Short mmCIF file of C-alpha atoms in Angstrom, two decimals:
data_model
loop_
_atom_site.label_atom_id
_atom_site.label_comp_id
_atom_site.label_asym_id
_atom_site.label_seq_id
_atom_site.Cartn_x
_atom_site.Cartn_y
_atom_site.Cartn_z
CA MET A 1 13.13 -21.86 -8.82
CA GLN A 2 16.52 -22.38 -7.19
CA ILE A 3 20.14 -22.05 -8.27
CA LYS A 4 22.13 -25.21 -7.54
CA VAL A 5 25.75 -26.28 -8.02
CA ASP A 6 26.57 -29.70 -9.44
CA LYS A 7 29.48 -30.69 -7.21
CA ASP A 8 30.63 -33.34 -9.64
CA LEU A 9 31.20 -30.70 -12.33
CA CYS A 10 32.50 -27.87 -10.10
CA THR A 11 36.29 -27.34 -10.33
CA SER A 12 36.45 -24.63 -7.62
CA CYS A 13 37.69 -22.05 -10.14
CA GLU A 14 35.83 -19.30 -8.19
CA THR A 15 34.68 -17.57 -11.38
CA CYS A 16 31.10 -17.64 -10.14
CA ILE A 17 32.07 -16.15 -6.78
CA ALA A 18 33.55 -13.07 -8.44
CA SER A 19 30.50 -12.66 -10.70
CA CYS A 20 27.81 -12.69 -8.00
CA PRO A 21 26.70 -9.13 -7.06
CA TYR A 22 25.00 -10.40 -3.87
CA GLU A 23 27.90 -12.39 -2.38
CA ALA A 24 25.58 -15.38 -2.49
CA ILE A 25 28.19 -17.90 -3.69
CA VAL A 26 30.90 -19.18 -1.35
CA LEU A 27 33.29 -22.09 -1.20
CA GLN A 28 32.08 -24.87 1.05
CA GLU A 29 34.15 -28.01 1.43
CA GLY A 30 36.13 -27.01 -1.63
CA LYS A 31 33.08 -26.57 -3.88
CA ALA A 32 30.92 -23.60 -4.85
CA PHE A 33 27.79 -23.28 -2.73
CA VAL A 34 24.79 -20.97 -3.22
CA ASN A 35 23.59 -19.52 0.09
CA GLU A 36 20.43 -17.77 1.25
CA TYR A 37 21.47 -14.39 -0.20
CA CYS A 38 20.77 -15.61 -3.76
CA GLN A 39 18.32 -13.34 -5.63
CA ILE A 40 17.97 -15.64 -8.68
CA CYS A 41 19.62 -13.01 -10.91
CA ARG A 42 21.08 -15.90 -13.00
CA ILE A 43 24.38 -14.13 -13.76
CA CYS A 44 26.33 -17.13 -12.51
CA LEU A 45 24.64 -19.47 -14.99
CA SER A 46 26.48 -17.97 -17.94
CA VAL A 47 29.91 -17.47 -16.35
CA CYS A 48 30.60 -21.00 -15.11
CA PRO A 49 33.04 -22.53 -17.63
CA GLU A 50 32.06 -26.08 -16.63
CA GLY A 51 28.28 -25.59 -16.68
CA ALA A 52 28.13 -26.71 -13.06
CA ILE A 53 25.60 -24.07 -11.99
CA LYS A 54 22.02 -24.84 -12.94
CA GLU A 55 18.52 -23.50 -12.37
CA VAL A 56 16.19 -26.15 -10.99
CA ALA A 57 12.56 -26.23 -9.92
CA ASP A 58 11.96 -26.86 -6.25
CA ALA A 59 9.14 -28.99 -4.86
CA GLN A 60 6.84 -26.03 -4.32
CA ASP A 61 7.37 -24.81 -7.88
CA SER A 62 6.31 -28.20 -9.17
CA LYS A 63 3.26 -28.10 -6.93
CA ASP A 64 2.35 -24.58 -8.07
CA SER A 65 2.75 -25.48 -11.72
CA VAL A 66 -0.13 -27.93 -11.52
CA LYS A 67 -2.30 -25.83 -9.20
CA ASP A 68 -5.84 -25.45 -10.50
CA ILE A 69 -6.34 -21.69 -10.35
CA SER A 70 -9.98 -22.11 -11.40
CA ALA A 71 -10.65 -23.39 -7.86
CA TYR A 72 -10.06 -19.88 -6.53
CA LYS A 73 -13.17 -17.68 -6.38
CA GLY A 74 -14.03 -14.50 -4.53
CA VAL A 75 -12.44 -11.27 -3.40
CA MET A 76 -11.05 -10.95 0.12
CA VAL A 77 -10.21 -7.76 2.03
CA PHE A 78 -8.12 -7.80 5.19
CA ALA A 79 -9.86 -5.22 7.39
CA GLU A 80 -7.20 -3.53 9.50
CA GLN A 81 -8.23 -2.26 12.93
CA ARG A 82 -6.57 0.06 15.42
CA GLU A 83 -7.58 -0.07 19.08
CA GLY A 84 -10.59 -2.21 18.19
CA LYS A 85 -11.93 0.19 15.53
CA VAL A 86 -11.82 -0.63 11.83
CA SER A 87 -9.49 1.71 9.93
CA GLN A 88 -10.86 3.89 7.13
CA VAL A 89 -8.65 2.16 4.57
CA ALA A 90 -10.68 -1.03 5.12
CA TYR A 91 -13.87 0.73 3.99
CA GLU A 92 -12.03 2.14 0.97
CA LEU A 93 -10.88 -1.36 0.03
CA LEU A 94 -14.36 -2.77 0.47
CA SER A 95 -15.56 -0.28 -2.14
CA ALA A 96 -12.82 -1.35 -4.54
CA GLY A 97 -13.38 -5.01 -3.67
CA ARG A 98 -17.13 -4.68 -4.25
CA ARG A 99 -16.49 -3.32 -7.74
CA LEU A 100 -14.07 -6.15 -8.57
CA ALA A 101 -16.34 -8.82 -7.08
CA ASP A 102 -19.36 -7.59 -9.04
CA LYS A 103 -17.36 -7.63 -12.26
CA LEU A 104 -16.26 -11.20 -11.57
CA SER A 105 -19.72 -12.21 -10.24
CA VAL A 106 -18.24 -13.54 -6.99
CA GLU A 107 -18.55 -13.00 -3.25
CA LEU A 108 -16.76 -10.25 -1.34
CA PHE A 109 -15.59 -11.21 2.13
CA ALA A 110 -13.47 -9.61 4.81
CA VAL A 111 -11.16 -10.84 7.56
CA LEU A 112 -11.22 -8.94 10.84
CA LEU A 113 -8.90 -9.73 13.75
CA GLY A 114 -8.95 -8.38 17.29
CA ALA A 115 -12.23 -6.44 17.06
CA GLN A 116 -15.78 -7.11 18.21
CA GLU A 117 -18.88 -8.21 16.32
CA SER A 118 -20.19 -4.64 16.10
CA GLU A 119 -17.23 -3.74 13.90
CA ALA A 120 -17.85 -6.80 11.72
CA ASN A 121 -21.43 -5.58 11.22
CA GLU A 122 -20.05 -2.26 10.02
CA LEU A 123 -18.02 -4.08 7.35
CA ILE A 124 -21.23 -5.73 6.13
CA LYS A 125 -22.93 -2.32 5.86
CA TRP A 126 -20.01 -1.18 3.70
CA GLY A 127 -20.36 -4.04 1.24
CA ALA A 128 -18.94 -7.29 2.66
CA ASP A 129 -21.06 -10.39 2.00
CA LYS A 130 -19.26 -12.35 4.71
CA VAL A 131 -16.87 -11.47 7.54
CA TYR A 132 -14.46 -13.95 9.10
CA LEU A 133 -14.04 -12.63 12.64
CA CYS A 134 -11.50 -13.59 15.29
CA ALA A 135 -12.42 -11.47 18.31
CA ASP A 136 -9.59 -12.78 20.50
CA SER A 137 -8.28 -9.84 22.57
CA ALA A 138 -4.72 -11.11 22.01
CA LEU A 139 -5.05 -9.80 18.44
CA THR A 140 -6.13 -6.26 19.31
CA SER A 141 -2.50 -5.16 19.14
CA PHE A 142 -0.87 -6.07 15.83
CA ASN A 143 1.59 -8.96 15.85
CA ASP A 144 3.14 -10.34 12.65
CA GLU A 145 3.14 -14.02 13.48
CA PRO A 146 -0.49 -14.69 14.56
CA TYR A 147 -1.81 -12.34 11.86
CA THR A 148 0.18 -14.23 9.23
CA ASP A 149 -1.00 -17.61 10.55
CA ILE A 150 -4.69 -16.70 10.59
CA VAL A 151 -4.85 -14.87 7.26
CA SER A 152 -2.86 -17.62 5.54
CA LYS A 153 -5.25 -20.25 6.90
CA VAL A 154 -8.34 -18.32 5.78
CA ILE A 155 -6.89 -17.98 2.28
CA THR A 156 -5.92 -21.66 2.15
CA ASP A 157 -9.34 -22.81 3.37
CA HIS A 158 -11.54 -20.51 1.29
CA LYS A 159 -9.38 -19.84 -1.80
CA PRO A 160 -10.13 -16.23 -2.80
CA GLU A 161 -8.74 -15.27 -6.20
CA ILE A 162 -7.95 -11.70 -5.11
CA VAL A 163 -6.72 -10.55 -1.69
CA LEU A 164 -6.37 -6.87 -0.74
CA THR A 165 -5.11 -4.88 2.21
CA GLY A 166 -3.96 -1.35 2.94
CA ALA A 167 -0.38 -0.28 2.21
CA THR A 168 -0.04 0.79 5.84
CA ALA A 169 2.58 -0.07 8.43
CA ILE A 170 0.55 -3.17 9.31
CA GLY A 171 -0.16 -4.28 5.75
CA ARG A 172 3.41 -3.74 4.63
CA SER A 173 4.68 -5.68 7.63
CA PHE A 174 2.83 -8.98 7.42
CA PHE A 175 1.34 -9.26 3.92
CA PRO A 176 4.69 -10.14 2.29
CA ARG A 177 4.93 -12.99 4.81
CA VAL A 178 1.53 -14.28 3.76
CA ALA A 179 2.46 -14.04 0.07
CA ALA A 180 5.74 -15.87 0.64
CA ARG A 181 4.03 -18.62 2.63
CA LEU A 182 1.42 -19.15 -0.10
CA HIS A 183 3.91 -18.69 -2.97
CA ALA A 184 1.61 -16.01 -4.36
CA GLY A 185 2.33 -12.83 -6.27
CA LEU A 186 2.05 -9.54 -4.35
CA THR A 187 1.93 -6.06 -5.88
CA ALA A 188 2.63 -3.28 -3.39
CA ASP A 189 1.46 0.34 -3.20
CA CYS A 190 -1.20 0.11 -5.91
CA THR A 191 -3.06 3.22 -7.00
CA SER A 192 -5.64 1.49 -9.21
CA LEU A 193 -7.15 -1.98 -9.56
CA GLU A 194 -8.94 -3.36 -12.62
CA ILE A 195 -9.96 -6.72 -14.08
CA GLU A 196 -8.48 -7.86 -17.37
CA ASP A 197 -10.91 -7.59 -20.29
CA GLY A 198 -12.32 -10.99 -21.07
CA GLY A 199 -10.44 -12.67 -18.22
CA ARG A 200 -10.14 -12.95 -14.46
CA ASN A 201 -6.65 -11.58 -13.94
CA LEU A 202 -6.21 -8.62 -11.61
CA LEU A 203 -4.50 -5.61 -13.20
CA ALA A 204 -2.60 -3.97 -10.35
CA ILE A 205 -1.44 -0.50 -11.32
CA ARG A 206 1.29 1.29 -9.39
CA PRO A 207 4.02 3.91 -9.87
CA ALA A 208 7.41 2.58 -10.96
CA PHE A 209 10.90 3.94 -11.64
CA GLY A 210 10.55 6.72 -9.11
CA GLY A 211 7.00 7.52 -10.17
CA ASN A 212 8.01 8.34 -13.74
CA ILE A 213 5.79 5.63 -15.22
CA MET A 214 2.69 3.72 -14.17
CA ALA A 215 3.23 -0.04 -14.33
CA THR A 216 0.44 -2.59 -14.77
CA ILE A 217 1.33 -5.85 -13.03
CA MET A 218 -0.37 -9.22 -13.45
CA CYS A 219 0.03 -12.61 -11.75
CA PRO A 220 -1.65 -14.89 -14.31
CA ASP A 221 -0.19 -18.21 -13.17
CA THR A 222 -0.68 -18.19 -9.40
CA ARG A 223 -3.51 -17.60 -6.95
CA PRO A 224 -4.41 -15.68 -4.95
CA GLN A 225 -3.52 -12.40 -6.63
CA MET A 226 -2.46 -10.14 -3.76
CA ALA A 227 -2.14 -6.36 -3.61
CA THR A 228 -1.66 -3.59 -1.08
CA VAL A 229 -3.36 -0.25 -1.75
CA ARG A 230 -2.41 3.12 -0.32
CA PRO A 231 -4.94 4.77 2.01
CA LYS A 232 -7.06 7.51 0.45
CA VAL A 233 -6.46 6.25 -3.10
CA MET A 234 -9.83 4.50 -3.40
CA LYS A 235 -13.12 6.31 -2.91
CA LYS A 236 -15.49 4.92 -0.29
CA CYS A 237 -18.90 3.86 -1.55
CA ALA A 238 -22.05 4.67 0.36
CA CYS A 239 -22.82 2.79 3.55
CA SER A 240 -26.04 0.76 3.29
CA THR A 241 -27.95 -0.50 6.31
CA CYS A 242 -30.00 -2.65 3.91
CA HIS A 243 -27.03 -4.75 2.83
CA THR A 244 -26.98 -8.11 4.59
CA GLY A 245 -24.20 -10.58 5.21
CA THR A 246 -22.98 -13.26 7.58
CA ILE A 247 -20.34 -13.30 10.30
CA VAL A 248 -18.24 -16.44 10.70
CA ASN A 249 -16.28 -16.73 13.93
CA ILE A 250 -12.81 -18.23 13.61
CA ASP A 251 -10.10 -19.09 16.13
CA ILE A 252 -6.35 -18.68 16.28
CA PRO A 253 -4.84 -21.85 14.70
CA ALA A 254 -3.89 -24.39 17.36
CA ASN A 255 -0.48 -24.88 15.75
CA GLY A 256 0.15 -21.15 15.40
CA LYS A 257 3.40 -19.75 16.75
CA CYS A 258 3.85 -16.44 18.51
CA ARG A 259 7.31 -15.75 19.86
CA THR A 260 6.61 -12.14 20.82
CA LYS A 261 4.06 -10.25 22.89
CA VAL A 262 3.06 -6.60 22.61
CA LEU A 263 3.49 -5.07 26.06
CA GLU A 264 2.77 -1.42 25.31
CA THR A 265 1.97 0.80 22.35
CA ALA A 266 3.38 4.33 22.28
CA LYS A 267 1.86 6.95 20.00
CA ASP A 268 3.93 9.49 18.10
CA ALA A 269 2.77 12.87 19.41
CA ASP A 270 3.50 14.60 16.10
CA PHE A 271 1.50 12.00 14.16
CA CYS A 272 -1.48 12.39 16.46
CA SER A 273 -1.49 16.19 16.14
CA ILE A 274 -0.77 16.27 12.38
CA ASN A 275 -2.59 13.61 10.39
CA ILE A 276 -2.99 15.07 6.93
CA GLN A 277 -4.70 11.92 5.68
CA GLU A 278 -7.80 12.77 7.71
CA ALA A 279 -7.93 16.46 6.73
CA GLU A 280 -10.81 17.72 4.59
CA VAL A 281 -8.87 20.77 3.41
CA ILE A 282 -5.13 20.84 2.74
CA VAL A 283 -3.04 23.85 1.78
CA SER A 284 0.28 22.63 0.37
CA GLY A 285 3.46 24.46 -0.47
CA GLY A 286 6.36 23.51 -2.70
CA ARG A 287 9.73 24.73 -3.85
CA GLY A 288 8.01 27.73 -5.44
CA LEU A 289 7.63 29.26 -1.96
CA GLY A 290 11.32 30.05 -2.12
CA ASN A 291 11.85 30.00 1.65
CA PRO A 292 10.37 28.56 4.86
CA LYS A 293 8.61 31.83 5.73
CA GLY A 294 6.16 31.11 2.95
CA PHE A 295 4.61 28.38 5.09
CA GLU A 296 3.67 30.97 7.71
CA MET A 297 1.45 32.60 5.08
CA LEU A 298 0.01 29.24 4.01
CA LYS A 299 -0.65 28.33 7.64
CA GLU A 300 -2.78 31.46 8.02
CA LEU A 301 -4.79 30.48 4.94
CA ALA A 302 -5.14 26.89 6.18
CA GLU A 303 -6.47 28.05 9.56
CA LEU A 304 -9.04 30.30 7.87
CA VAL A 305 -10.43 27.37 5.85
CA ASN A 306 -10.22 24.88 8.74
CA GLY A 307 -7.49 22.98 6.95
CA THR A 308 -3.98 21.74 7.60
CA LEU A 309 -0.60 22.25 5.98
CA GLY A 310 0.82 19.91 3.36
CA ALA A 311 4.06 20.05 1.41
CA SER A 312 5.89 18.61 -1.56
CA ARG A 313 9.02 16.54 -1.12
CA ALA A 314 11.13 19.44 -2.42
CA ALA A 315 9.98 21.67 0.45
CA VAL A 316 10.59 18.92 3.01
CA ASP A 317 14.04 18.17 1.60
CA GLU A 318 14.90 21.86 1.94
CA GLY A 319 14.09 21.61 5.64
CA TRP A 320 11.29 24.16 5.44
CA ILE A 321 8.67 21.89 7.03
CA PRO A 322 8.70 18.50 8.84
CA TYR A 323 8.26 15.23 6.95
CA ASN A 324 4.87 14.43 8.49
CA HIS A 325 3.40 17.14 6.22
CA GLN A 326 4.74 15.55 3.03
CA VAL A 327 2.26 14.54 0.34
CA GLY A 328 3.22 12.18 -2.47
CA GLN A 329 4.70 8.83 -3.31
CA THR A 330 7.30 9.03 -0.53
CA GLY A 331 4.95 10.82 1.85
CA LYS A 332 1.23 10.47 2.52
CA THR A 333 -1.55 9.81 0.03
CA VAL A 334 -4.43 12.19 0.73
CA CYS A 335 -7.97 12.65 -0.52
CA PRO A 336 -9.37 15.87 0.95
CA LYS A 337 -12.42 17.71 -0.27
CA ILE A 338 -10.19 20.65 -1.25
CA TYR A 339 -6.47 20.57 -2.05
CA ILE A 340 -4.76 23.92 -2.63
CA ALA A 341 -1.31 23.56 -4.24
CA CYS A 342 0.84 26.67 -3.91
CA GLY A 343 4.15 26.82 -5.77
CA ILE A 344 4.01 23.11 -6.61
CA SER A 345 4.91 22.31 -10.21
CA GLY A 346 3.29 18.88 -10.20
CA ALA A 347 5.91 16.14 -10.33
CA VAL A 348 4.39 12.70 -10.94
CA GLN A 349 5.56 11.59 -7.49
CA HIS A 350 3.53 14.37 -5.86
CA MET A 351 0.43 14.04 -8.01
CA VAL A 352 0.17 10.32 -7.24
CA GLY A 353 -0.43 11.29 -3.62
CA MET A 354 -3.19 13.87 -4.12
CA GLN A 355 -4.82 13.46 -7.53
CA SER A 356 -7.93 11.79 -6.07
CA SER A 357 -8.84 14.96 -4.12
CA ASP A 358 -12.39 16.17 -4.79
CA ILE A 359 -11.32 19.68 -5.81
CA ILE A 360 -7.77 20.71 -6.70
CA ILE A 361 -6.81 24.39 -6.81
CA ALA A 362 -3.37 25.19 -8.22
CA ILE A 363 -1.45 28.46 -7.88
CA ASN A 364 1.73 28.70 -9.92
CA LYS A 365 3.46 31.38 -11.97
CA ASN A 366 4.38 28.84 -14.65
CA ALA A 367 1.40 28.36 -16.96
CA GLU A 368 2.94 25.14 -18.29
CA ALA A 369 3.27 23.49 -14.86
CA PRO A 370 1.93 19.90 -14.96
CA ILE A 371 -0.17 20.53 -11.84
CA PHE A 372 -2.63 22.43 -14.04
CA ASN A 373 -3.37 19.23 -16.00
CA ILE A 374 -5.20 17.74 -13.02
CA ALA A 375 -6.42 20.93 -11.33
CA ASN A 376 -10.11 21.83 -11.27
CA TYR A 377 -9.17 25.48 -10.89
CA GLY A 378 -5.87 27.08 -11.82
CA ILE A 379 -4.45 30.52 -11.08
CA VAL A 380 -1.35 31.63 -13.00
CA GLY A 381 0.52 34.21 -11.01
CA ASP A 382 2.76 35.04 -8.07
CA LEU A 383 1.54 33.14 -5.01
CA TYR A 384 2.85 35.94 -2.76
CA GLU A 385 0.30 38.22 -4.40
CA ILE A 386 -2.57 35.75 -4.80
CA VAL A 387 -2.55 34.05 -1.38
CA PRO A 388 -2.66 37.35 0.60
CA MET A 389 -5.60 38.40 -1.60
CA LEU A 390 -7.40 35.15 -0.76
CA ILE A 391 -6.71 35.62 2.95
CA LYS A 392 -8.00 39.19 2.82
CA ARG A 393 -11.17 38.20 0.93
CA ILE A 394 -11.99 35.34 3.31
CA LYS A 395 -11.57 37.66 6.31
CA GLU A 396 -13.84 40.23 4.69
CA GLU A 397 -16.52 37.64 3.96
CA ARG A 398 -16.42 36.55 7.59
CA GLY A 399 -16.66 40.11 8.81
#
């Protein structure tokens, strides 16, 4: 939809200009004009005394309104790769995609750009029935424009009803472009994916209003239904060497545009040394530590259990520990084998980022802390008494 001004009715009273919160209405040649900043909030529709501002359907809307969504079948996963190796989030999404595809009785296929056929074979072992592979070395380093062109073309040609990718820096960068180009709905940062009972609509579940509620979002009128999913939210299924599939080689579209070229990629040294998303054991501290020295004690415990340090947003905001340790909605989503929460009350925003951990151990002096609702094991008490006891016992067991 678009907001348009009927110039024959406009009297240049400027009432609409004052009402627009986005500064999207200006005077142009003595008449009101709606520019590219319009967010379709529709406030101006009710304030114009002459009724000169109207909401109209554009050509694409008309096209979409008659689109046969029944022509769309299948589940597609964009398999992100870094330095030629498929990222773990791709395998997680294949597990989720396999479950959705089986429920819909359709094919699961993946799109892989900039990697070799050996990596495409790995995707088949993890559940893909078909892999569309573009092994062009120009795609090894991520670039918005060619990625958007290729993925959009695959979707247009093969019409999947559901399209998934990771809510990573790459996924968040180019997937909105694909959705905008296809006029499709996109739900970001999902934590759960389901299929509507008795239907084929994707139920994309994600935190909303600062993590205080979980919203279920549907796109019933357009296809494909697109979603990005945070890494470590979905559990990987088992790899099967018996699963078979096909690899289809594709090329960069001849009419594709690429105005930029990646010359060099620089790695963040802190990110490389501290990647809590890959840790199998995480010892996290929150505001309950009371001061930054508490993390020195937690670090000792983490080292004893071959783990790494995590933190709640409250601890990071206090400046007690760097941001790259933060777990939660505004930090990293993790799924370790063991997550030890020390002095963390369990705000929804934090629990969203760690609730899929295999085992959760909570230490808090408040017996009513929400963290205990999801913990496998809970200890009510002073962490400055309990953690030293744990450290001492582990040292004794190790001699």
